mmCIF file of C-alpha atoms in Angstrom:
data_model
loop_
_atom_site.group_PDB
_atom_site.id
_atom_site.type_symbol
_atom_site.label_atom_id
_atom_site.label_comp_id
_atom_site.label_asym_id
_atom_site.label_seq_id
_atom_site.Cartn_x
_atom_site.Cartn_y
_atom_site.Cartn_z
ATOM 1 C CA MET A 1 3.118 11.605 -86.433
ATOM 2 C CA PRO A 2 3.960 10.526 -82.798
ATOM 3 C CA THR A 3 3.230 7.013 -81.626
ATOM 4 C CA ALA A 4 2.942 5.411 -78.162
ATOM 5 C CA ILE A 5 2.597 2.111 -77.343
ATOM 6 C CA CYS A 6 -1.099 0.584 -76.399
ATOM 7 C CA PRO A 7 -0.883 -0.879 -72.740
ATOM 8 C CA GLU A 8 -3.548 -3.721 -73.641
ATOM 9 C CA CYS A 9 -2.049 -5.233 -76.961
ATOM 10 C CA GLN A 10 1.188 -3.688 -77.302
ATOM 11 C CA GLU A 11 0.734 -2.081 -80.630
ATOM 12 C CA GLU A 12 1.747 1.309 -81.958
ATOM 13 C CA VAL A 13 -0.902 3.978 -81.424
ATOM 14 C CA TYR A 14 -0.665 7.274 -83.401
ATOM 15 C CA VAL A 15 -1.105 10.406 -81.577
ATOM 16 C CA ASP A 16 -1.528 13.722 -82.984
ATOM 17 C CA ALA A 17 1.389 16.120 -82.771
ATOM 18 C CA ASP A 18 -0.665 18.728 -81.530
ATOM 19 C CA SER A 19 -2.040 16.468 -78.362
ATOM 20 C CA GLU A 20 -2.030 17.325 -75.174
ATOM 21 C CA GLN A 21 -1.732 15.418 -71.881
ATOM 22 C CA GLY A 22 -5.495 14.236 -70.999
ATOM 23 C CA ASP A 23 -6.279 14.150 -74.500
ATOM 24 C CA LEU A 24 -8.044 10.851 -75.526
ATOM 25 C CA VAL A 25 -7.238 8.313 -78.209
ATOM 26 C CA SER A 26 -8.195 5.025 -79.354
ATOM 27 C CA CYS A 27 -6.091 2.124 -80.436
ATOM 28 C CA ASP A 28 -6.759 0.821 -84.033
ATOM 29 C CA GLU A 29 -5.570 -2.380 -83.313
ATOM 30 C CA CYS A 30 -7.550 -3.665 -80.068
ATOM 31 C CA GLY A 31 -10.246 -0.665 -79.659
ATOM 32 C CA SER A 32 -9.117 0.328 -76.300
ATOM 33 C CA ASP A 33 -9.831 4.097 -74.987
ATOM 34 C CA LEU A 34 -6.639 5.470 -73.969
ATOM 35 C CA VAL A 35 -5.607 8.749 -72.495
ATOM 36 C CA VAL A 36 -2.580 10.937 -73.598
ATOM 37 C CA VAL A 37 -0.564 10.644 -69.948
ATOM 38 C CA GLY A 38 3.217 11.762 -71.090
ATOM 39 C CA LEU A 39 4.404 13.869 -73.925
ATOM 40 C CA ASP A 40 8.097 13.567 -74.268
ATOM 41 C CA PRO A 41 8.495 10.855 -75.095
ATOM 42 C CA VAL A 42 4.449 10.404 -76.058
ATOM 43 C CA GLU A 43 3.004 7.725 -73.440
ATOM 44 C CA VAL A 44 -0.718 6.743 -73.407
ATOM 45 C CA ASP A 45 -2.489 4.652 -70.547
ATOM 46 C CA LEU A 46 -6.006 2.900 -70.443
ATOM 47 C CA ARG A 47 -8.773 5.451 -69.714
ATOM 48 C CA SER A 48 -10.607 5.204 -66.828
ATOM 49 C CA GLU A 49 -13.861 6.376 -65.225
ATOM 50 C CA ASP A 50 -12.076 9.211 -63.868
ATOM 51 C CA ASP A 51 -11.221 10.614 -67.280
ATOM 52 C CA ASP A 52 -15.181 9.998 -68.233
ATOM 53 C CA ASP A 53 -16.510 11.837 -65.600
ATOM 54 C CA ARG A 54 -14.161 14.733 -66.519
ATOM 55 C CA ASP A 55 -14.990 14.533 -70.246
ATOM 56 C CA MET A 56 -18.874 14.790 -69.399
ATOM 57 C CA ASP A 57 -18.152 17.743 -66.896
ATOM 58 C CA ASP A 58 -16.100 19.322 -69.767
ATOM 59 C CA ASP A 59 -18.547 18.467 -72.441
ATOM 60 C CA TYR A 60 -21.603 19.885 -70.660
ATOM 61 C CA HIS A 61 -19.948 23.413 -69.652
ATOM 62 C CA ASP A 62 -19.091 23.890 -73.135
ATOM 63 C CA ASP A 63 -22.494 23.121 -74.594
ATOM 64 C CA PHE A 64 -23.627 25.790 -72.256
ATOM 65 C CA GLY A 65 -21.067 28.621 -72.863
ATOM 66 C CA TYR A 66 -19.416 28.170 -69.497
ATOM 67 C CA ASP A 67 -15.611 29.669 -69.648
ATOM 68 C CA ASP A 68 -14.516 29.141 -66.142
ATOM 69 C CA ASP A 69 -14.691 26.940 -63.327
ATOM 70 C CA SER A 70 -16.720 28.794 -61.054
ATOM 71 C CA TYR A 71 -19.744 26.871 -61.372
#
C-alpha cells in the first residue's frame, strides 16, 4: 500500500493503491483530514474548505442521480 507523509505530524499515511488525485484520506496518527495531491510519488496536503465544498456538491448530485455537470 502506498504511503505519504502527513504535513501536520510527519507520520506515514497509508493511501489506497487505486486512489486518485483529489481523494480524501485521514492520518491515523493525528486525525488530520488530508487530500491526495500527487500520485507519483504519492503526496497529501491538509484538506481545505474548498475540498469540503466540492465534496458536498458531488454528494448532493450523486444522491439525486445527476450524471453530468449541466445543472
